[in-house]
CSV table of N, CA, C and O in Angstrom, one decimal:
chain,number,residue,atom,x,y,z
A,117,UNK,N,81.8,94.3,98.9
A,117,UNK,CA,83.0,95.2,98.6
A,117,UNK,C,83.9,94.4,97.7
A,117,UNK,O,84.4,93.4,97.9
A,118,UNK,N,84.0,95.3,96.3
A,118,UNK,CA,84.9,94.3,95.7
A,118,UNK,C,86.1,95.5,95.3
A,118,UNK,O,86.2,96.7,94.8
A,119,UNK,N,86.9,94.6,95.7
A,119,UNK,CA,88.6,95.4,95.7
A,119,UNK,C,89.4,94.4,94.7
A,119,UNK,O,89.4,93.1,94.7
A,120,UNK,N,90.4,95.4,93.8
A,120,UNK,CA,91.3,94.8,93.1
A,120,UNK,C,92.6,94.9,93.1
A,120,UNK,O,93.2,95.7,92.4
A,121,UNK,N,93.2,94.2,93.9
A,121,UNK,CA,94.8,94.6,94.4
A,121,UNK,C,95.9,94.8,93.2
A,121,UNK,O,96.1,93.9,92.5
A,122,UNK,N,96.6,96.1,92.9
A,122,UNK,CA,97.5,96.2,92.0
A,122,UNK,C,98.7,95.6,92.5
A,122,UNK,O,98.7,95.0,93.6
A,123,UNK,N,100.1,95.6,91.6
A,123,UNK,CA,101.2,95.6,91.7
A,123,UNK,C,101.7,95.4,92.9
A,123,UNK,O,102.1,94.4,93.4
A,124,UNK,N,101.7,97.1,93.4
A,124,UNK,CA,102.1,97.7,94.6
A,124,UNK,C,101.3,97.1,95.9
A,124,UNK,O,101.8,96.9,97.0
A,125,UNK,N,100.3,97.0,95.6
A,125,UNK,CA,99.3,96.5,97.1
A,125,UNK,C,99.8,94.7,97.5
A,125,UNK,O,99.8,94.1,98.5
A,126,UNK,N,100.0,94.3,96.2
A,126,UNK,CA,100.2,93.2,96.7
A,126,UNK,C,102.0,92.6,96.9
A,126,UNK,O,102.3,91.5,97.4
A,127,UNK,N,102.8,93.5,96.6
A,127,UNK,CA,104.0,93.4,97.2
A,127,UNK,C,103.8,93.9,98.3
A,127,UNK,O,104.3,93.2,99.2
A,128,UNK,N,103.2,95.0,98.8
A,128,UNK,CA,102.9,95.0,100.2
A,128,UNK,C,102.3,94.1,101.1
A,128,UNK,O,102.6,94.2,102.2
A,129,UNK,N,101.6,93.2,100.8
A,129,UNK,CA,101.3,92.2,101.6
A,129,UNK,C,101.8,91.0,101.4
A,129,UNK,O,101.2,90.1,101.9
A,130,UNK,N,102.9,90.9,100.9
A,130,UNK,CA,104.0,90.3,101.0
A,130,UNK,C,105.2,90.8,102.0
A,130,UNK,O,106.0,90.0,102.2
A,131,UNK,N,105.3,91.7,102.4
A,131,UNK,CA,106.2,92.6,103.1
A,131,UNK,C,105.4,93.0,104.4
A,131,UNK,O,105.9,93.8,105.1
A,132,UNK,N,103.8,92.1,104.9
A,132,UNK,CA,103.4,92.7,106.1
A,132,UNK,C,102.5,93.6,106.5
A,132,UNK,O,101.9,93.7,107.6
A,133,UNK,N,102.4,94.2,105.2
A,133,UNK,CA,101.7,95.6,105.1
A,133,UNK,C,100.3,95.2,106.1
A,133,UNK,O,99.6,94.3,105.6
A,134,UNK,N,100.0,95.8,107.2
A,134,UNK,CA,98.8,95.4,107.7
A,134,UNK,C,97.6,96.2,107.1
A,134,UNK,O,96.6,95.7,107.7
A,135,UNK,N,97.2,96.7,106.5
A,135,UNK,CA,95.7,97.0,105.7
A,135,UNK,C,96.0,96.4,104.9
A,135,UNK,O,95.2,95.5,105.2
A,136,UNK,N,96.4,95.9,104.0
A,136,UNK,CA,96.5,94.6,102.9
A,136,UNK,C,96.4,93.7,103.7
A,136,UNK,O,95.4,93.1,103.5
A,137,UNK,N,97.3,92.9,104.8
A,137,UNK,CA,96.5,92.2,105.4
A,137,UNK,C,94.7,91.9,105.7
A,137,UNK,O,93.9,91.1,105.4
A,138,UNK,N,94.6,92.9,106.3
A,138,UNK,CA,93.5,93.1,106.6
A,138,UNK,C,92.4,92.9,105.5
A,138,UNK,O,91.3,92.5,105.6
A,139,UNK,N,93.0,93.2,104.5
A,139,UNK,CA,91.7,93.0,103.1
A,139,UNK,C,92.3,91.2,102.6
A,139,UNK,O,91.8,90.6,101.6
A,140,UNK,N,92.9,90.8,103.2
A,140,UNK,CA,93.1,89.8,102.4
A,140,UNK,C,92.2,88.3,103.5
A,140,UNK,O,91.6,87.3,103.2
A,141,UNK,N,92.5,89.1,105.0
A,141,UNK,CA,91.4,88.2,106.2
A,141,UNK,C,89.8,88.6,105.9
A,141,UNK,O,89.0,87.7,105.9
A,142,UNK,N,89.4,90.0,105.5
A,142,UNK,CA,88.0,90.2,104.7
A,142,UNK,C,87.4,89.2,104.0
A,142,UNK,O,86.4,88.4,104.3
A,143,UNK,N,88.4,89.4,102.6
A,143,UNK,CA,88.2,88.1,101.8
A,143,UNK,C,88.0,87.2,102.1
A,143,UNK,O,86.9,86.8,101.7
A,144,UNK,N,88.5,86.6,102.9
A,144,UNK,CA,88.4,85.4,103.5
A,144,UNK,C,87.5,85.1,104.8
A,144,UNK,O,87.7,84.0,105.3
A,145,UNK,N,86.7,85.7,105.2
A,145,UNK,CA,86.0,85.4,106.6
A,145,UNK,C,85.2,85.7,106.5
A,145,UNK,O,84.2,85.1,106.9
A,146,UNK,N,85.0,87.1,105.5
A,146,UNK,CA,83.4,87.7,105.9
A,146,UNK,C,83.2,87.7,104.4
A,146,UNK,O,84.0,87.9,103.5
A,147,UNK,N,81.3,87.4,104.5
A,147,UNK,CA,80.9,87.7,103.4
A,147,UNK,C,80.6,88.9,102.8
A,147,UNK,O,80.3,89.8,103.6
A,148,UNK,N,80.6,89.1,101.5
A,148,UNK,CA,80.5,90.3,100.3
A,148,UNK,C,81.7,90.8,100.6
A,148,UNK,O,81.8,91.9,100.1
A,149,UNK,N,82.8,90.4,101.3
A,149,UNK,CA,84.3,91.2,100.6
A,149,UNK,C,84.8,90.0,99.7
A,149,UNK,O,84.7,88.8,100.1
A,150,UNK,N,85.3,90.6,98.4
A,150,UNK,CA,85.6,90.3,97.2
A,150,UNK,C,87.3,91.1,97.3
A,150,UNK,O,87.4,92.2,97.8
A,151,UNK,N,88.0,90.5,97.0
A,151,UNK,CA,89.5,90.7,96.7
A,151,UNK,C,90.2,89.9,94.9
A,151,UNK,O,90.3,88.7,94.6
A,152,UNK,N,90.6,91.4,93.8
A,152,UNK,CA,90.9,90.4,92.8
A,152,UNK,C,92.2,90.5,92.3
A,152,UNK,O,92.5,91.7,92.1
A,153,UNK,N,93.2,89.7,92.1
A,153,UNK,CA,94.2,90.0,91.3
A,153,UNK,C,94.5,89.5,90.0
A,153,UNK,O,94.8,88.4,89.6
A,154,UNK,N,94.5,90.9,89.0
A,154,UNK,CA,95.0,90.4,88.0
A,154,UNK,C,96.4,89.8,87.8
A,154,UNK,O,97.4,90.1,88.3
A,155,UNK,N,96.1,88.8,86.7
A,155,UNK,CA,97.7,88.5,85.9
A,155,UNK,C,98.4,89.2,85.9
A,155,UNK,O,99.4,89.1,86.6
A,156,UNK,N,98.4,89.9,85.3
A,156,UNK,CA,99.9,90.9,84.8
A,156,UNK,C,100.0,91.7,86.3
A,156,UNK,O,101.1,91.8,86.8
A,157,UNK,N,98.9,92.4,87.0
A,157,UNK,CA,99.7,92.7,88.1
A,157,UNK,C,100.6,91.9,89.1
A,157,UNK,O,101.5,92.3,89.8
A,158,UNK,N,99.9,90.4,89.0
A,158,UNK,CA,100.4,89.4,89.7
A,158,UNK,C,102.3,89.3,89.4
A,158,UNK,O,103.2,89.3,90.2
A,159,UNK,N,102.2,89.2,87.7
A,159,UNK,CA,103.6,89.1,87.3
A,159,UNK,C,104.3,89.8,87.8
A,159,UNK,O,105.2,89.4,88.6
A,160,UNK,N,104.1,91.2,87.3
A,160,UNK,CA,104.7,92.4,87.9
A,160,UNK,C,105.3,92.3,89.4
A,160,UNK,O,106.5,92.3,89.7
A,161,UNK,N,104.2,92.0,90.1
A,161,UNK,CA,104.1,92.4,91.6
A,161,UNK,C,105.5,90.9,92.0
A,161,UNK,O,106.5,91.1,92.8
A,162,UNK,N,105.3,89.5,91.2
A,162,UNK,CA,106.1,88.7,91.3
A,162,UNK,C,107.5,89.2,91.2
A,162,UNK,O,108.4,88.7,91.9
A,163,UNK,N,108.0,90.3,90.2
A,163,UNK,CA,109.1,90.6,89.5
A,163,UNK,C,110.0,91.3,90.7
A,163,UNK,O,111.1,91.1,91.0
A,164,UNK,N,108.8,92.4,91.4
A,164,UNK,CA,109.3,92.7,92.4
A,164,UNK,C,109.8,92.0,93.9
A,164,UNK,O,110.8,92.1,94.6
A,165,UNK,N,108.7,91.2,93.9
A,165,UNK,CA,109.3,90.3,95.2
A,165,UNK,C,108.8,89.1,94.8
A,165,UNK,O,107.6,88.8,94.9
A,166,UNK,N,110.0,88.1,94.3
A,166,UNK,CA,109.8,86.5,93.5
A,166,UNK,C,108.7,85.6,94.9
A,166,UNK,O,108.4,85.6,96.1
A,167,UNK,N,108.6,85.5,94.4
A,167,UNK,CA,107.3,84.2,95.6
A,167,UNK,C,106.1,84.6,95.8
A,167,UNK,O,105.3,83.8,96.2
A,168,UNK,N,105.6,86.5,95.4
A,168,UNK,CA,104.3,86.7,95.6
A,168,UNK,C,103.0,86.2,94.7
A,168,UNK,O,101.8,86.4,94.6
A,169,UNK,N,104.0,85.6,94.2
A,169,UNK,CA,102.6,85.2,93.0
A,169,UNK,C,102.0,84.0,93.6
A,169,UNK,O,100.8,84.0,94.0
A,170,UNK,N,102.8,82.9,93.7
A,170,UNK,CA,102.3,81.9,94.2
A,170,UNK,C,102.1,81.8,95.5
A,170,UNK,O,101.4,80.8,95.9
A,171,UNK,N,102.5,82.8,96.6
A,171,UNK,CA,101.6,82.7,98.2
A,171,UNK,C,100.7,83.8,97.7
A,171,UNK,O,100.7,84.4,98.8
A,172,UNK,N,99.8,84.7,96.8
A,172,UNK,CA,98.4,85.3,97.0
A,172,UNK,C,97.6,84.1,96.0
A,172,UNK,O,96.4,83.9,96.2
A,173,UNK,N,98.5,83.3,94.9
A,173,UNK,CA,97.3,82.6,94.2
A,173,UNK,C,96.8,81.1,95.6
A,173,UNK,O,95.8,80.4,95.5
A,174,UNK,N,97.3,81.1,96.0
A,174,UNK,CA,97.3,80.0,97.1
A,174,UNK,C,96.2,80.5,98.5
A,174,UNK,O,95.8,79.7,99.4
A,175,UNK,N,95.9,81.5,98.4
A,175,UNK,CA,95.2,83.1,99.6
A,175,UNK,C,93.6,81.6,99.3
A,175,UNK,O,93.9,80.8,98.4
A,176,UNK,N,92.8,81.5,99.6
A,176,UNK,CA,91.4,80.9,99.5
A,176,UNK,C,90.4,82.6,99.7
A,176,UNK,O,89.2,82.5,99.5
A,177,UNK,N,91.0,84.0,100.2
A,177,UNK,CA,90.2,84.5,99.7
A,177,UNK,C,90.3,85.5,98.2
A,177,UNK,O,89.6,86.5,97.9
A,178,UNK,N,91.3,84.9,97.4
A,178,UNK,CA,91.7,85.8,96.5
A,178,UNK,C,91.6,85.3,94.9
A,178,UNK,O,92.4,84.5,94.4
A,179,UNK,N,90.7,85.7,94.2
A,179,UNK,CA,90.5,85.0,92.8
A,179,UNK,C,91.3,85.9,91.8
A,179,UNK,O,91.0,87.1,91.4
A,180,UNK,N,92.5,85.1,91.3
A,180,UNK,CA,93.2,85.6,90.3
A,180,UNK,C,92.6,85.7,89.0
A,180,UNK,O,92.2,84.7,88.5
A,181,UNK,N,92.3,86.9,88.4
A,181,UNK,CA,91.7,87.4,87.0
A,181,UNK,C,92.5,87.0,85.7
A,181,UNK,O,93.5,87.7,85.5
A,182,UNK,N,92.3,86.2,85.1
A,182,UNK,CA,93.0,85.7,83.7
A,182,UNK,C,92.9,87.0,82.9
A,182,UNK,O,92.2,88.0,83.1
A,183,UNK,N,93.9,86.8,81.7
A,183,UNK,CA,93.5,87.7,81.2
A,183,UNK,C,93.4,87.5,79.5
A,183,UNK,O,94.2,87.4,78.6
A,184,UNK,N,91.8,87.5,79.7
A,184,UNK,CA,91.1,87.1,78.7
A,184,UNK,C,91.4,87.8,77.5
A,184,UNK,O,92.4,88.4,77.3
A,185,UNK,N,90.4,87.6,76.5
A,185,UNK,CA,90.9,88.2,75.2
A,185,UNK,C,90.3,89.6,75.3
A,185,UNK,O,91.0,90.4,74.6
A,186,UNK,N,89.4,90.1,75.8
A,186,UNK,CA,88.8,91.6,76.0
A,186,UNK,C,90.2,92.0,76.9
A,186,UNK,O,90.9,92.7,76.2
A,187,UNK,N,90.5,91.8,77.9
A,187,UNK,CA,91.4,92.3,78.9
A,187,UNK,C,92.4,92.7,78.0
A,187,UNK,O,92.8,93.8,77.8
A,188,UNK,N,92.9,91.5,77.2
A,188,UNK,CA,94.2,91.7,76.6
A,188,UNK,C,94.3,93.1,75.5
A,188,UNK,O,95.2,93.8,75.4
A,189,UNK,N,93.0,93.1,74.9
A,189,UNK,CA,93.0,94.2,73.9
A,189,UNK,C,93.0,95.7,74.3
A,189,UNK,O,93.3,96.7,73.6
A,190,UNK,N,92.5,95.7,76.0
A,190,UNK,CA,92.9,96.7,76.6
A,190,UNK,C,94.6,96.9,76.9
A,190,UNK,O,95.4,97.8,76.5
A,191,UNK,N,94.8,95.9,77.8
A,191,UNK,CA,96.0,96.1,77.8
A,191,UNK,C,97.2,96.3,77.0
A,191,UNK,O,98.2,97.0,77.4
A,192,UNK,N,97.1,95.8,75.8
A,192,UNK,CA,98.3,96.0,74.9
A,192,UNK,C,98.4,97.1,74.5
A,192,UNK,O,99.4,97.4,73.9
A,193,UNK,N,97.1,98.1,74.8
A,193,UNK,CA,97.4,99.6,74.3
A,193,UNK,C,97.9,100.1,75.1
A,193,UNK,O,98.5,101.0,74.5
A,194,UNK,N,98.2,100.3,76.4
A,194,UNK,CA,98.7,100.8,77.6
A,194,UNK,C,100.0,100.5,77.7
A,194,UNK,O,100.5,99.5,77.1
A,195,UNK,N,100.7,101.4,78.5
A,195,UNK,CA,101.9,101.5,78.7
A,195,UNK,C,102.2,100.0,79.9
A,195,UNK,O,102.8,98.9,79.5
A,196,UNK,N,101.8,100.2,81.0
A,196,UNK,CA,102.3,99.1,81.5
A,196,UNK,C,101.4,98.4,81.8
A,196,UNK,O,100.3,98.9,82.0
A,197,UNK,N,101.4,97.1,81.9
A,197,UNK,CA,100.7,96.1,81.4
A,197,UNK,C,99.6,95.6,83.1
A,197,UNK,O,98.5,95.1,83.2
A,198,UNK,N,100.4,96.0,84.2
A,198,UNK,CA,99.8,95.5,85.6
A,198,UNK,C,99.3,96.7,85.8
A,198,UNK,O,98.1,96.2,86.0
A,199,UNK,N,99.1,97.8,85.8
A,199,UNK,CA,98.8,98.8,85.8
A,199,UNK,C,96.9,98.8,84.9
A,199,UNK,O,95.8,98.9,85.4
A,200,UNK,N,97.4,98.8,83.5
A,200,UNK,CA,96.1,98.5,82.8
A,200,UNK,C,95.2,97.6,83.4
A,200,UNK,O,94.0,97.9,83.5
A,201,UNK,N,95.7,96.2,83.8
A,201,UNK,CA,95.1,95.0,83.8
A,201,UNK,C,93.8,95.5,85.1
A,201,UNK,O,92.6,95.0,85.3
A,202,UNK,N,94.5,96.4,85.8
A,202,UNK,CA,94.1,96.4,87.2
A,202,UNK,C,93.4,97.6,87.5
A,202,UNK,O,92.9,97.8,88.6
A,203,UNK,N,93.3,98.7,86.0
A,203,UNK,CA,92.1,99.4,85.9
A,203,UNK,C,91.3,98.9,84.9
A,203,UNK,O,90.5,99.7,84.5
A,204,UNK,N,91.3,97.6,84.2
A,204,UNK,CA,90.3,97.4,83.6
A,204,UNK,C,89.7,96.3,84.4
A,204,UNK,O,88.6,96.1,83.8
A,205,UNK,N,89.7,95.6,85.3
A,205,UNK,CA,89.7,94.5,86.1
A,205,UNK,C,88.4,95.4,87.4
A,205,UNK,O,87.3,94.9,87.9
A,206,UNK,N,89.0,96.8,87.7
A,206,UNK,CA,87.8,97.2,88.1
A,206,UNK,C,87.0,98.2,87.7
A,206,UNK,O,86.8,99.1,88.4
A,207,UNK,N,86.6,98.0,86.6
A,207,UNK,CA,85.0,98.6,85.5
A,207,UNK,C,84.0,98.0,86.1
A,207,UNK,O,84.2,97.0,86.8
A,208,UNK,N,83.2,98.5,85.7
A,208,UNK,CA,82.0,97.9,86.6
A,208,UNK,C,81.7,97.0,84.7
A,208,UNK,O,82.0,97.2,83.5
A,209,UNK,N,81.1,95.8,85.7
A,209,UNK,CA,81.0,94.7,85.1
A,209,UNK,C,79.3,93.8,86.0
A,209,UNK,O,78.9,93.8,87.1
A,210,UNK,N,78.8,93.2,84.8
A,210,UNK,CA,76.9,92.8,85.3
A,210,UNK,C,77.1,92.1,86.2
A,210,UNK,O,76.1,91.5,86.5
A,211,UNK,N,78.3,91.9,87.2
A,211,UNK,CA,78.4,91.1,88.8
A,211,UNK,C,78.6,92.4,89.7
A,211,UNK,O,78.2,92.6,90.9
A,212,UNK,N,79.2,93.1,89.1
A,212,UNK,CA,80.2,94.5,89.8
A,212,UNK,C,79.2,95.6,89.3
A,212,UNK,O,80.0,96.3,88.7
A,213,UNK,N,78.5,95.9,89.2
A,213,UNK,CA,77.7,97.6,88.5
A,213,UNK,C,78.2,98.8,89.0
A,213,UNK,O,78.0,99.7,88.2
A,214,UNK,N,78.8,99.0,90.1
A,214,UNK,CA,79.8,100.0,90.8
A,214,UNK,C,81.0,99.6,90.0
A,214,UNK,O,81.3,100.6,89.3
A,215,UNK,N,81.5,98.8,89.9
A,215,UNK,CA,82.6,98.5,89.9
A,215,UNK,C,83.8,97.9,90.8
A,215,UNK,O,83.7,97.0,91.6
A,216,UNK,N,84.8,98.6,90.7
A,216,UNK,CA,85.8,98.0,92.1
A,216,UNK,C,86.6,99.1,92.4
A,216,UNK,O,86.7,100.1,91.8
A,217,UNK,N,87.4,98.8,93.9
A,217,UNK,CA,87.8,99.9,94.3
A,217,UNK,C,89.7,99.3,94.3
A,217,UNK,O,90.0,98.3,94.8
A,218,UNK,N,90.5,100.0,93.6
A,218,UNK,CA,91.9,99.7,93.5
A,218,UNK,C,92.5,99.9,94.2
A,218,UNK,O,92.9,101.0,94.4
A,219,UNK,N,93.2,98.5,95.1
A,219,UNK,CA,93.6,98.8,96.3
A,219,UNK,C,95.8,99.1,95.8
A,219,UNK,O,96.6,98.5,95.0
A,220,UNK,N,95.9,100.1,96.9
A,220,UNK,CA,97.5,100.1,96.0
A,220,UNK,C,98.4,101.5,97.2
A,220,UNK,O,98.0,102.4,97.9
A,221,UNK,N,99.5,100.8,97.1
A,221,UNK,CA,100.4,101.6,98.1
A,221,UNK,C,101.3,103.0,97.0
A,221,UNK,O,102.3,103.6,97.4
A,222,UNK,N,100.6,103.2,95.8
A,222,UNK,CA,101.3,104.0,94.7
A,222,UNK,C,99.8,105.3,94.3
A,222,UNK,O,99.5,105.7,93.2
A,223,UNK,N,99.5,105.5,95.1
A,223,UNK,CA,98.0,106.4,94.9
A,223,UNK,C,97.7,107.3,93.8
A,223,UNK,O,96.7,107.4,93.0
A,224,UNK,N,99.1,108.0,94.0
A,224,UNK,CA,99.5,109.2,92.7
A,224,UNK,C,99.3,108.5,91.7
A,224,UNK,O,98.6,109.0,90.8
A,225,UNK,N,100.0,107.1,91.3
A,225,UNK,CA,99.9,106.7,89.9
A,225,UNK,C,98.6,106.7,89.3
A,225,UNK,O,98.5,106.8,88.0
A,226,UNK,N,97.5,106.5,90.1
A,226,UNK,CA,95.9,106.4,89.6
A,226,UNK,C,95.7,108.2,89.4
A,226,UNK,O,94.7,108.5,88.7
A,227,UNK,N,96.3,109.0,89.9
A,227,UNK,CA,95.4,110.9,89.4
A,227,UNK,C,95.0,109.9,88.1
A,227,UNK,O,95.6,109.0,87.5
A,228,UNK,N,93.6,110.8,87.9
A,228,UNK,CA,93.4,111.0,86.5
A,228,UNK,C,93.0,110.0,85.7
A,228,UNK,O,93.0,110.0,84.4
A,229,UNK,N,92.8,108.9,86.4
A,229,UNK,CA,92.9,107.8,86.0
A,229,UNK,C,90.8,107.3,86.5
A,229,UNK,O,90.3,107.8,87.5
A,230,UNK,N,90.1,106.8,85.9
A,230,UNK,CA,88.7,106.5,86.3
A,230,UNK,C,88.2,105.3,87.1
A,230,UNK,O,87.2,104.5,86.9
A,231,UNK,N,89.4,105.4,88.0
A,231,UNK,CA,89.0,104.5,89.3
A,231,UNK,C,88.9,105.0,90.8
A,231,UNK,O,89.2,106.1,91.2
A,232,UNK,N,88.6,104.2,91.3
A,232,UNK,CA,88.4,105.0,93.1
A,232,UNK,C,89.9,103.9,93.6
A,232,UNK,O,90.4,103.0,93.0
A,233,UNK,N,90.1,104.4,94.5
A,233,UNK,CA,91.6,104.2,95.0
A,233,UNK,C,91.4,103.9,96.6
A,233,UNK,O,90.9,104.7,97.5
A,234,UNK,N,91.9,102.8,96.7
A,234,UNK,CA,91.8,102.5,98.6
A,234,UNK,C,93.5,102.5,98.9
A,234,UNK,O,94.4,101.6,98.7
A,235,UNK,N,93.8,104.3,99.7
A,235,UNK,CA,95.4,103.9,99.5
A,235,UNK,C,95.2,102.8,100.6
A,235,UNK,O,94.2,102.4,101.1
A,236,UNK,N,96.9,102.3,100.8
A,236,UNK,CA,97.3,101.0,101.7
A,236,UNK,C,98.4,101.7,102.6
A,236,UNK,O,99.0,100.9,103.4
A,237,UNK,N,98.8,102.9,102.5
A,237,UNK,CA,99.3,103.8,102.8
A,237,UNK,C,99.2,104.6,104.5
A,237,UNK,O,100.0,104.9,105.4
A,238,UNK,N,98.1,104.6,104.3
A,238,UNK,CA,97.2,105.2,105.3
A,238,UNK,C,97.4,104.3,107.2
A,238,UNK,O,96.7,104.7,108.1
């Protein structure tokens, strides 16, 4: 299972949120759950609540996504930058052939958008 925490999913697990907990003890205990956070969601998600960046990059089940020079060329065309990072972060990719599932407490912002969506909501 590979999931990519946006913005929103991961200020919530800064705040408690227990299904973001729960995907982040996944990550971490059991095998084939995969948890990813991009950069720029990481920033973002930091802007909203200062400290989240450095207690999820610190998580041992959580691999922060750089954002490379492909990443970047997507992103700079997009409006917001944590947002892009974190639907191009899950394309299916020759490790990922599904792809990933976008985990996020903002559901609506994904309509229409060509990702699968795990609300945190729920």
């Amino acid at each position: 299972m590979h999931i990519v925490l946006d913005d929103t999913a991961m200020t919530a697990a800064g705040q408690g949120n227990v299904l973001a907990s729960r995907l982040i003890h996944r990550a971490h205990a059991e095998p084939g759950w995969y948890l990813y956070a991009p950069t720029c969601a990481l920033v973002e998600a930091d802007r909203a609540r200062p400290g989240t960046a450095e207690h999820l990059a610190a998580l041992p089940g959580i691999t922060v996504l750089d954002l490379d020079l492909p990443a970047a060329l997507v992103v700079a065309q997009q409006e917001t930058w944590a947002a892009a990072h974190s639907q191009y972060a899950a394309q299916p990719t020759p490790d990922r052939p599904d792809g990933a599932i976008v985990a996020t407490t903002a559901p609506k912002r994904w309509d229409g958008e060509p990702v699968r969506v795990l609300d945190l909501n729920a």
